Coordinates of C-alpha atoms in Angstrom, one line a residue:
X292 CA 22.2 9.9 26.7
X293 CA 18.8 8.6 27.8
X294 CA 16.0 8.1 25.2
X295 CA 12.4 9.2 25.7
X296 CA 9.9 6.5 26.4
X297 CA 7.1 8.9 25.5
X298 CA 7.6 8.9 21.7
X299 CA 4.3 7.4 20.4
X300 CA 6.0 6.1 17.2
X301 CA 8.3 3.9 19.2
X302 CA 8.2 0.5 17.6
X303 CA 7.3 -1.2 14.3
X304 CA 8.5 -4.1 12.1
X305 CA 8.3 -4.9 8.4
X306 CA 9.5 -6.8 5.3
X307 CA 9.4 -10.2 7.0
X308 CA 11.4 -13.0 5.4
X309 CA 11.6 -16.7 6.4
X310 CA 14.6 -16.2 8.8
X311 CA 14.6 -12.4 9.5
X312 CA 12.5 -9.3 9.9
X313 CA 13.3 -5.6 10.2
X314 CA 12.7 -3.9 13.5
X315 CA 12.2 -0.1 13.8
X316 CA 12.2 2.5 16.5
X317 CA 12.9 6.1 17.1
X318 CA 15.0 7.3 20.1
X319 CA 14.9 11.0 20.7
X320 CA 17.2 12.3 23.5
X321 CA 15.4 13.9 26.5
X322 CA 15.9 17.5 27.1
X323 CA 14.5 21.0 26.4
X324 CA 17.4 21.9 24.2
X325 CA 18.3 20.5 20.7
X326 CA 20.5 17.5 20.9
X327 CA 24.1 17.6 20.0
X328 CA 24.1 16.6 16.3
X329 CA 27.5 15.0 16.6
X330 CA 26.6 12.6 19.4
X331 CA 25.0 9.2 18.4
X332 CA 22.5 7.4 20.6
X333 CA 23.0 3.8 21.5
X334 CA 20.0 1.5 21.4
X335 CA 19.8 -2.2 22.2
X336 CA 17.3 -4.6 20.9
X337 CA 16.1 -8.1 21.9
X338 CA 13.7 -10.4 20.2
X339 CA 12.0 -13.4 21.9
X340 CA 9.8 -16.3 20.9
X341 CA 7.3 -15.6 23.7
X342 CA 5.0 -12.7 24.7
X343 CA 6.5 -12.4 28.2
X344 CA 9.9 -11.6 26.6
X345 CA 11.5 -14.0 29.0
X346 CA 14.4 -16.4 28.8
X347 CA 17.2 -16.1 26.3
X348 CA 16.5 -13.8 23.3
X349 CA 16.6 -15.4 19.9
X350 CA 18.6 -12.4 18.6
X351 CA 19.9 -9.2 20.3
X352 CA 22.4 -6.5 19.8
X353 CA 23.3 -2.8 20.0
X354 CA 23.0 -0.2 17.3
X355 CA 23.4 3.6 16.9
X356 CA 21.2 6.3 15.6
X357 CA 21.7 10.1 15.3
X358 CA 20.3 13.4 14.3
X359 CA 21.3 12.7 10.7
X360 CA 18.5 10.1 10.4
X361 CA 16.0 11.8 12.6
X362 CA 17.0 9.5 15.5
X363 CA 15.2 6.6 13.7
X364 CA 16.7 3.1 13.8
X365 CA 16.3 0.0 11.7
X366 CA 17.9 -3.3 12.6
X367 CA 17.5 -6.8 11.1
X368 CA 16.6 -9.5 13.5
X369 CA 18.2 -12.7 12.2
X370 CA 18.5 -16.4 13.0
X371 CA 14.7 -16.7 13.3
X372 CA 12.5 -19.7 12.5
X373 CA 10.2 -19.6 9.5
X374 CA 6.5 -19.0 9.9
X375 CA 6.9 -18.1 13.6
X376 CA 5.6 -15.2 15.8
X377 CA 8.1 -13.1 17.8
X378 CA 8.0 -10.3 20.4
X379 CA 10.7 -7.6 20.5
X380 CA 11.7 -4.6 22.6
X381 CA 14.3 -1.8 22.4
X382 CA 16.2 -0.2 25.4
X383 CA 18.6 2.6 26.1
X384 CA 22.1 1.1 26.2
X385 CA 23.2 3.4 29.0
X386 CA 20.0 2.9 31.0
X387 CA 18.4 -0.6 30.3
X388 CA 15.4 0.3 32.4
X389 CA 14.3 2.8 29.8
X390 CA 12.5 0.6 27.4
X391 CA 10.1 0.8 24.5
X392 CA 6.7 -0.9 24.3
X393 CA 6.8 -4.5 23.2
X394 CA 6.1 -5.1 19.5
X395 CA 4.8 -8.2 17.9
X396 CA 6.1 -9.5 14.6
X397 CA 6.5 -12.7 12.6
X398 CA 8.4 -14.4 9.9
X399 CA 6.9 -15.9 6.7
X400 CA 7.1 -19.5 5.6
X401 CA 10.1 -20.8 3.7
X402 CA 9.4 -20.7 -0.1
X403 CA 9.4 -24.5 -0.3
X404 CA 6.7 -25.0 2.4
X405 CA 3.7 -26.8 0.8
X406 CA 0.6 -24.5 0.7
X407 CA -1.4 -26.6 3.1
X408 CA 1.3 -26.1 5.8
X409 CA 1.8 -22.4 5.5
X410 CA 0.9 -20.5 8.7
X411 CA 0.7 -23.8 10.6
X412 CA -2.1 -25.0 8.3
X413 CA -4.3 -22.0 9.1
X414 CA -5.5 -19.4 6.6
X415 CA -3.1 -16.4 6.2
X416 CA -4.7 -13.0 6.5
X417 CA -3.5 -9.7 5.1
X418 CA -5.0 -6.4 6.3
X419 CA -4.9 -3.9 3.4
X420 CA -4.9 -0.1 3.6
X421 CA -4.3 2.9 1.4
X422 CA -4.9 6.7 1.4
X423 CA -4.5 7.9 4.9
X424 CA -5.1 11.6 5.1
X425 CA -4.6 12.9 8.7
X426 CA -6.8 16.0 8.4
X427 CA -9.8 14.0 7.2
X428 CA -10.3 12.0 10.3
X429 CA -8.9 9.5 12.9
X430 CA -7.2 6.4 11.6
X431 CA -9.7 4.1 13.3
X432 CA -9.4 1.5 10.5
X433 CA -5.9 0.7 11.7
X434 CA -7.2 0.1 15.2
X435 CA -10.0 -2.1 14.1
X436 CA -7.6 -4.2 12.1
X437 CA -5.1 -4.4 15.1
X438 CA -7.7 -5.2 17.8
X439 CA -10.6 -6.9 16.0
X440 CA -9.1 -9.0 13.3
X441 CA -6.6 -11.8 13.2
X442 CA -4.5 -10.1 10.5
X443 CA -1.0 -11.7 10.1
X444 CA 0.6 -9.0 8.0
X445 CA -0.4 -5.4 7.4
X446 CA -0.1 -4.1 3.8
X447 CA -0.2 -0.4 2.8
X448 CA -0.7 0.4 -0.9
X449 CA 0.3 4.0 -1.0
X450 CA -0.4 7.5 0.3
X451 CA 0.7 6.6 3.8
X452 CA 1.0 10.3 4.3
X453 CA -0.3 13.3 2.3
X454 CA 1.8 16.4 1.5
X455 CA -1.2 18.8 1.7
X456 CA -2.5 20.7 4.7
X457 CA -6.3 20.5 4.5
X458 CA -8.8 21.5 7.2
X459 CA -8.8 19.2 10.2
X460 CA -8.9 21.7 13.1
X461 CA -12.6 21.1 13.9
X462 CA -11.9 17.5 14.9
X463 CA -8.4 18.2 16.4
X464 CA -6.6 17.0 13.3
X465 CA -4.9 20.1 12.0
X466 CA -1.7 19.2 10.1
X467 CA 1.5 20.8 11.2
X468 CA 3.9 22.7 9.0
X469 CA 3.2 23.5 5.3
X470 CA 2.9 21.6 2.0
X471 CA 5.8 19.2 2.1
X472 CA 9.0 20.1 0.3
X473 CA 12.1 19.6 2.5
X474 CA 13.4 16.7 4.6
X475 CA 12.3 18.6 7.7
X476 CA 8.8 18.9 6.3
X477 CA 8.4 15.2 5.5
X478 CA 9.9 14.1 8.9
X479 CA 7.5 16.4 10.7
X480 CA 4.5 15.0 8.9
X481 CA 5.5 11.4 9.5
X482 CA 6.1 12.1 13.1
X483 CA 2.6 13.7 13.4
X484 CA 1.0 10.7 11.8
X485 CA 2.6 8.4 14.3
X486 CA 0.7 10.2 17.1
X487 CA -2.5 8.5 16.0
X488 CA -3.3 5.8 18.6
X489 CA -4.7 3.4 16.1
X490 CA -1.7 3.7 13.7
X491 CA 0.6 3.1 16.7
X492 CA -1.3 0.0 17.6
X493 CA -1.2 -1.3 14.1
X494 CA 2.6 -0.9 13.9
X495 CA 3.0 -2.7 17.2
X496 CA 0.7 -5.6 16.3
X497 CA 2.2 -7.1 13.1
X498 CA 4.9 -6.6 10.4
X499 CA 4.1 -4.2 7.6
X500 CA 4.8 -4.4 3.9
X501 CA 4.6 -1.1 2.1
X502 CA 5.0 -0.3 -1.5
X503 CA 4.9 3.4 -2.3
X504 CA 7.2 6.4 -1.8
X505 CA 5.2 9.3 -0.6
X506 CA 6.2 12.5 -2.5
X507 CA 3.2 14.5 -3.7
X508 CA -0.1 14.3 -5.6
X509 CA 0.1 12.6 -9.1
X510 CA 3.9 12.2 -9.0
X511 CA 5.7 10.8 -12.0
X512 CA 9.4 10.5 -12.7
X513 CA 9.8 14.2 -13.5
X514 CA 7.1 16.0 -11.7
X515 CA 3.9 16.2 -9.7
X516 CA 0.5 17.8 -10.1
X517 CA 2.0 21.2 -8.9
X518 CA 5.8 21.0 -9.4
X519 CA 8.6 20.0 -11.7
X520 CA 12.2 21.1 -12.4
X521 CA 11.5 24.0 -14.7
X522 CA 11.9 27.6 -13.6
X523 CA 8.1 27.9 -13.5
X524 CA 7.5 24.5 -11.9
X525 CA 9.9 25.2 -9.1
X526 CA 8.0 28.4 -8.1
X527 CA 4.4 27.2 -8.8
X528 CA 4.0 24.8 -5.9
X529 CA 3.0 26.1 -2.5
X530 CA 6.0 24.1 -1.3
X531 CA 8.3 26.5 -3.1
X532 CA 10.6 23.6 -4.2
X533 CA 11.7 21.9 -7.4
X534 CA 10.4 18.4 -7.9
X535 CA 13.8 16.6 -7.7
X536 CA 14.5 18.2 -4.4
X537 CA 11.1 17.2 -3.0
X538 CA 11.5 13.6 -4.3
X539 CA 14.9 13.1 -2.7
X540 CA 13.7 14.5 0.6
X541 CA 10.6 12.3 0.5
X542 CA 12.4 9.1 -0.3
X543 CA 15.0 9.8 2.4
X544 CA 12.4 10.4 5.1
X545 CA 10.4 7.4 3.9
X546 CA 13.3 5.1 4.3
X547 CA 14.1 6.6 7.7
X548 CA 10.6 6.2 9.1
X549 CA 9.3 3.0 7.5
X550 CA 10.4 -0.6 8.3
X551 CA 11.3 -1.3 4.7
X552 CA 14.5 -2.8 3.2
X553 CA 16.8 -1.0 0.8
X554 CA 16.4 -3.2 -2.3
X555 CA 19.1 -1.6 -4.4
X556 CA 21.8 0.6 -2.8
X557 CA 22.3 2.3 -6.2
X558 CA 18.6 3.0 -6.7
X559 CA 16.9 4.4 -3.7
X560 CA 13.7 4.7 -5.7
X561 CA 13.5 1.0 -6.2
X562 CA 11.2 -0.7 -3.7
X563 CA 9.7 -3.3 -6.1
X564 CA 10.3 -6.7 -4.6
X565 CA 8.4 -9.9 -3.9
X566 CA 7.8 -12.2 -0.9
X567 CA 7.5 -15.9 -1.4
X568 CA 5.2 -17.1 1.4
X569 CA 5.6 -20.9 1.0
X570 CA 3.8 -22.3 -2.0
X571 CA 0.6 -20.6 -0.9
X572 CA 1.4 -17.3 -2.5
X573 CA 3.9 -14.9 -3.9
X574 CA 3.3 -11.3 -2.8
X575 CA 4.5 -9.1 -5.6
X576 CA 5.0 -5.3 -5.1
X577 CA 5.6 -3.3 -8.2
X578 CA 6.0 0.4 -7.7
X579 CA 4.5 2.7 -10.3
X580 CA 4.6 6.5 -10.4
X581 CA 8.3 7.1 -9.8
X582 CA 9.1 5.4 -13.1
X583 CA 6.1 6.7 -15.1
X584 CA 6.3 8.7 -18.2
X585 CA 3.9 11.6 -18.8
X586 CA 3.1 11.6 -22.5
X587 CA -0.6 12.5 -23.3
X588 CA -0.5 9.6 -25.8
X589 CA -2.2 7.2 -23.4
X590 CA -1.5 4.1 -25.5
X591 CA 2.3 4.8 -25.5
X592 CA 2.8 5.8 -21.9
X593 CA 4.6 3.5 -19.5
X594 CA 3.8 3.3 -15.8
X595 CA 6.4 0.8 -14.7
X596 CA 9.4 1.4 -17.0
X597 CA 11.0 -1.4 -19.0
X598 CA 13.2 -2.9 -16.3
X599 CA 10.5 -3.1 -13.7
X600 CA 8.0 -4.5 -16.3
X601 CA 10.4 -7.2 -17.3
X602 CA 11.0 -8.1 -13.6
X603 CA 7.3 -8.2 -13.0
X604 CA 6.5 -10.6 -15.9
X605 CA 9.4 -12.8 -14.9
X606 CA 8.2 -12.9 -11.2
X607 CA 4.7 -13.9 -12.2
X608 CA 6.0 -16.6 -14.5
X609 CA 8.4 -17.9 -12.0
X610 CA 5.7 -18.1 -9.3
X611 CA 3.7 -20.3 -11.6
X612 CA 6.7 -22.5 -12.4
X613 CA 7.5 -23.1 -8.7
X614 CA 3.8 -24.1 -8.0
X615 CA 2.6 -21.1 -5.9
X616 CA -1.2 -21.2 -5.6
X617 CA -1.9 -17.5 -5.5
X618 CA -0.2 -14.4 -7.0
X619 CA -1.1 -11.3 -4.9
X620 CA 0.0 -8.1 -6.6
X621 CA -0.1 -5.1 -4.4
X622 CA 0.2 -1.7 -6.2
X623 CA -1.0 1.8 -5.8
X624 CA -3.6 2.8 -8.4
X625 CA -6.7 1.5 -10.0
X626 CA -6.0 -1.2 -12.5
X627 CA -9.4 -2.0 -14.0
X628 CA -10.7 0.5 -16.5
X629 CA -13.3 2.9 -15.0
X630 CA -15.3 5.3 -17.1
X631 CA -17.3 7.9 -15.2
X632 CA -19.7 10.5 -16.6
X633 CA -18.1 13.9 -15.9
X634 CA -15.6 16.4 -17.2
X635 CA -12.5 15.4 -19.1
X636 CA -9.6 15.8 -16.7
X637 CA -7.0 17.2 -18.9
X638 CA -8.8 18.9 -21.8
X639 CA -11.8 20.7 -20.3
X640 CA -13.3 23.2 -21.0
X641 CA -12.8 22.7 -24.7
X642 CA -15.5 20.3 -25.4
X643 CA -14.9 19.7 -29.2
X644 CA -11.2 19.2 -28.7
X645 CA -11.9 16.9 -25.7
X646 CA -14.2 14.7 -27.8
X647 CA -11.7 14.5 -30.6
X648 CA -8.9 13.6 -28.3
X649 CA -10.8 11.0 -26.4
X650 CA -12.3 9.3 -29.4
X651 CA -8.9 9.2 -31.1
X652 CA -7.8 7.1 -28.2
X653 CA -10.7 4.6 -28.7
X654 CA -12.7 5.8 -25.7
X655 CA -16.4 6.1 -26.5
X656 CA -17.6 9.7 -26.0
X657 CA -21.1 10.3 -27.2
X658 CA -23.2 13.0 -25.7
X659 CA -21.5 12.9 -22.3
X660 CA -18.0 13.7 -21.3
X661 CA -15.8 10.8 -20.2
X662 CA -13.3 11.1 -17.4
X663 CA -9.9 9.5 -18.3
X664 CA -7.9 9.4 -15.1
X665 CA -4.4 9.8 -16.5
X666 CA -3.0 9.1 -13.0
X667 CA -4.5 5.6 -12.9
X668 CA -4.0 2.7 -15.2
X669 CA -6.6 4.2 -17.5
X670 CA -3.7 6.6 -18.5
X671 CA -1.3 3.7 -19.2
X672 CA -3.3 1.4 -21.4
X673 CA -0.5 -0.2 -23.4
X674 CA 1.2 -1.1 -20.2
X675 CA -2.0 -2.5 -18.7
X676 CA -2.8 -4.5 -21.9
X677 CA 0.7 -6.1 -21.8
X678 CA 0.1 -7.3 -18.3
X679 CA -3.2 -8.8 -19.2
X680 CA -1.7 -10.3 -22.3
X681 CA 1.0 -11.9 -20.2
X682 CA -1.5 -13.4 -17.8
X683 CA -3.7 -14.8 -20.6
X684 CA -0.8 -15.8 -22.8
X685 CA 1.1 -17.7 -20.1
X686 CA -2.1 -19.0 -18.6
X687 CA -1.2 -17.6 -15.2
X688 CA -4.2 -18.2 -12.9
X689 CA -5.1 -17.2 -9.4
X690 CA -3.9 -13.6 -9.7
X691 CA -5.4 -11.0 -7.3
X692 CA -4.5 -7.4 -7.7
X693 CA -4.8 -5.1 -4.7
X694 CA -5.1 -1.4 -5.5
X695 CA -5.4 1.9 -3.6
X696 CA -5.3 5.6 -4.3
X697 CA -9.0 6.0 -4.9
X698 CA -10.7 6.8 -1.6
X699 CA -13.5 4.3 -1.7
X700 CA -14.0 0.5 -2.2
X701 CA -14.7 -1.6 -5.2
X702 CA -14.3 -5.1 -6.6
X703 CA -14.1 -6.4 -10.1
X704 CA -13.1 -9.3 -12.3
X705 CA -9.9 -8.9 -14.3
X706 CA -10.4 -9.0 -18.1
X707 CA -9.5 -6.9 -21.2
X708 CA -11.6 -3.8 -21.4
X709 CA -15.0 -4.2 -23.1
X710 CA -14.2 -7.7 -24.4
X711 CA -17.7 -9.1 -23.8
X712 CA -17.1 -11.6 -26.6
X713 CA -14.6 -13.4 -24.3
X714 CA -15.7 -12.2 -20.9
X715 CA -19.1 -12.6 -19.4
X716 CA -19.7 -10.1 -16.6
X717 CA -22.7 -12.1 -15.3
X718 CA -20.9 -15.4 -14.8
X719 CA -17.4 -14.1 -14.7
X720 CA -16.3 -16.7 -17.3
X721 CA -13.3 -15.5 -19.3
X722 CA -11.7 -13.4 -16.6
X723 CA -8.1 -14.0 -15.7
X724 CA -8.2 -12.8 -12.1
X725 CA -9.8 -10.4 -9.6
X726 CA -9.1 -6.9 -8.3
X727 CA -9.9 -5.7 -4.8
X728 CA -9.5 -2.0 -4.2
X729 CA -10.7 1.1 -2.8
X730 CA -13.2 3.7 -5.9
X731 CA -15.7 4.2 -8.6
X732 CA -19.3 5.1 -8.2
X733 CA -20.5 4.0 -11.6
X734 CA -21.1 0.2 -11.4
X735 CA -23.5 0.1 -14.3
X736 CA -21.2 1.6 -17.0
X737 CA -18.1 -0.5 -16.1
X738 CA -18.2 -4.0 -17.5
X739 CA -15.8 -5.7 -15.1
X740 CA -16.9 -3.8 -12.0
X741 CA -19.1 -5.8 -9.7
X742 CA -19.4 -3.8 -6.5
X743 CA -18.5 -0.2 -5.3
X744 CA -18.9 1.7 -2.2
X745 CA -17.9 5.3 -1.6
X746 CA -19.5 6.5 1.7
X747 CA -17.4 4.9 4.4
X748 CA -13.7 5.0 5.2
X749 CA -12.2 1.6 6.1
X750 CA -10.0 -1.3 4.9
X751 CA -10.3 -4.9 3.8
X752 CA -8.7 -8.2 4.8
X753 CA -7.7 -10.8 2.3
X754 CA -7.6 -14.3 3.8
X755 CA -6.0 -17.1 1.7
X756 CA -5.7 -20.8 1.9
X757 CA -5.0 -23.4 -0.8
X758 CA -8.7 -23.6 -1.8
X759 CA -10.0 -20.0 -1.8
X760 CA -9.3 -16.3 -1.2
X761 CA -11.8 -14.3 0.9
X762 CA -11.9 -10.5 1.0
X763 CA -13.9 -8.8 3.8
X764 CA -14.4 -5.1 3.6
X765 CA -14.8 -3.1 6.9
X766 CA -16.5 0.3 7.2
X767 CA -15.9 2.8 9.9
X768 CA -19.1 4.4 11.3
X769 CA -17.4 7.4 12.8
X770 CA -13.9 8.9 12.1
X771 CA -14.4 12.2 13.8
X772 CA -13.3 10.7 17.2
X773 CA -10.9 7.8 18.0
X774 CA -13.0 4.6 18.3
X775 CA -13.4 1.0 17.1
X776 CA -17.0 1.3 15.8
X777 CA -17.0 -0.6 12.5
X778 CA -19.0 -3.2 10.6
X779 CA -18.3 -5.7 7.7
X780 CA -19.8 -4.1 4.6
X781 CA -19.3 -6.9 2.1
X782 CA -17.5 -10.3 1.7
X783 CA -16.2 -11.8 -1.6
X784 CA -15.0 -15.3 -2.4
X785 CA -12.5 -16.4 -5.2
X786 CA -12.1 -20.1 -5.6
X787 CA -8.7 -21.4 -6.5
X788 CA -8.5 -21.9 -10.3
X789 CA -11.7 -20.0 -11.0
X790 CA -10.0 -16.6 -11.9
X791 CA -13.2 -14.7 -11.1
X792 CA -15.4 -13.6 -8.2
X793 CA -17.7 -16.5 -7.1
X794 CA -21.3 -16.0 -8.1
X795 CA -23.6 -14.8 -6.8
X796 CA -21.2 -12.0 -6.1
X797 CA -20.8 -11.2 -2.4
X798 CA -23.4 -14.0 -1.8
X799 CA -26.0 -11.7 -3.4
X800 CA -26.1 -9.3 -0.5
X801 CA -24.0 -6.4 0.8
X802 CA -24.5 -4.0 3.8
X803 CA -23.2 -0.9 2.0
X804 CA -22.5 0.2 -1.6
X805 CA -23.9 -0.9 -4.9
X806 CA -23.8 -4.5 -6.1
X807 CA -24.0 -4.7 -9.9
X808 CA -25.9 -7.9 -10.2
X809 CA -26.6 -11.0 -8.1
X810 CA -25.7 -13.0 -11.2
X811 CA -26.2 -16.7 -11.3
X812 CA -24.4 -19.5 -9.5
X813 CA -21.7 -21.0 -11.7

């Protein structure tokens, strides 16, 4: 049975280790009729150490895919050298001339490699993305990262797909199907996303590390913004499905379509894991919402769950003990506290009750309403405080948190909320790390926040070496058509051991957004 060479989602790679990497493809049988569900499709793979894919492959083999997994296929290429680039290709076992595009991937450095020798002694660059909503515009940011940067690894922090429909017809981006509920729904949406030329290019260019199951808006362990497992919750959602059914369908499709390893065969929700990239950094990926509780008592809610939280603390401490320079924590939602003038999210329109509830939680609420985003870390303050206490208490330095889910860009120092006695927002002294993310429009009222920008879609790169980390934000000028028209909107430096943004922040100048203060050089 021949495979189609026209499938635009044809190759990807991900979860690189020092001697192996996952390779992914999708091989749909050609024909106008539905394929026989009982017949598997045989696919061969080869991986080479040169771009001409010539000579003897480093690893090769055959594998089978079928209707049961949407004709997707993941194989692990093994016997690879650490910190090395590779090129790979798939083919039809029965017709070797039917081949996929060539994909480029790489391994990471062995965990014992000195920081100065990681990536051959050159800085290592991550391209960081989140919140990709098909109907809102073309994914040009992926293309800019693939074609116009030297990113070594692509990182996606969540919302790789959206379950909603939206209005994209005017720019040719109408989403197919309905609000996602079944396995067929999620597969259709993932397939449609992979028709975007920039996303295709990004998957072919480098290995990906992803860290979020895509289920629905504001998902937690027992529900979403519009569904749960009660009789009312199963009917309320436009999807017409109970939450557990949606979650299992979403997780299954996610593992079919993404080049991600199954961390625990007994817990398909678990994707929290870490990547030790020599002694330059440990890349830590905790997952949040699938383990989150939903009590309105913000100080008692847990986002991570006890098992994951314990693993997270142990991983941070172990990385310090083994001498890793940087700890890069990728996760899905805003970590720094952000207070915005507006309407209380879960108690409006009852102003007196809202004020009583907010002030009982220690949040100042004078003559304005204060938005408490219960879907971000603002809604899980005890959990957030324990993380900061661990970093301060164990004196774990050089921590950089990467966050998504917020549809804009912002940068801040990491410190306990409103602790101006121990943290100076002008100099950055007293901070324990830095957060790079994408929202917040209210720079002035947030102590830790140093820069925000909400007008452009885009991404940022994080470039690390033993001496500093540099984050460069890229803004797309136009997402209504496919193009690579972008500019660097701001650049930030974090010196190793400083645990704060270098002053003056962004060198004192940005090309977009609001810079809180130029500060003073320290």
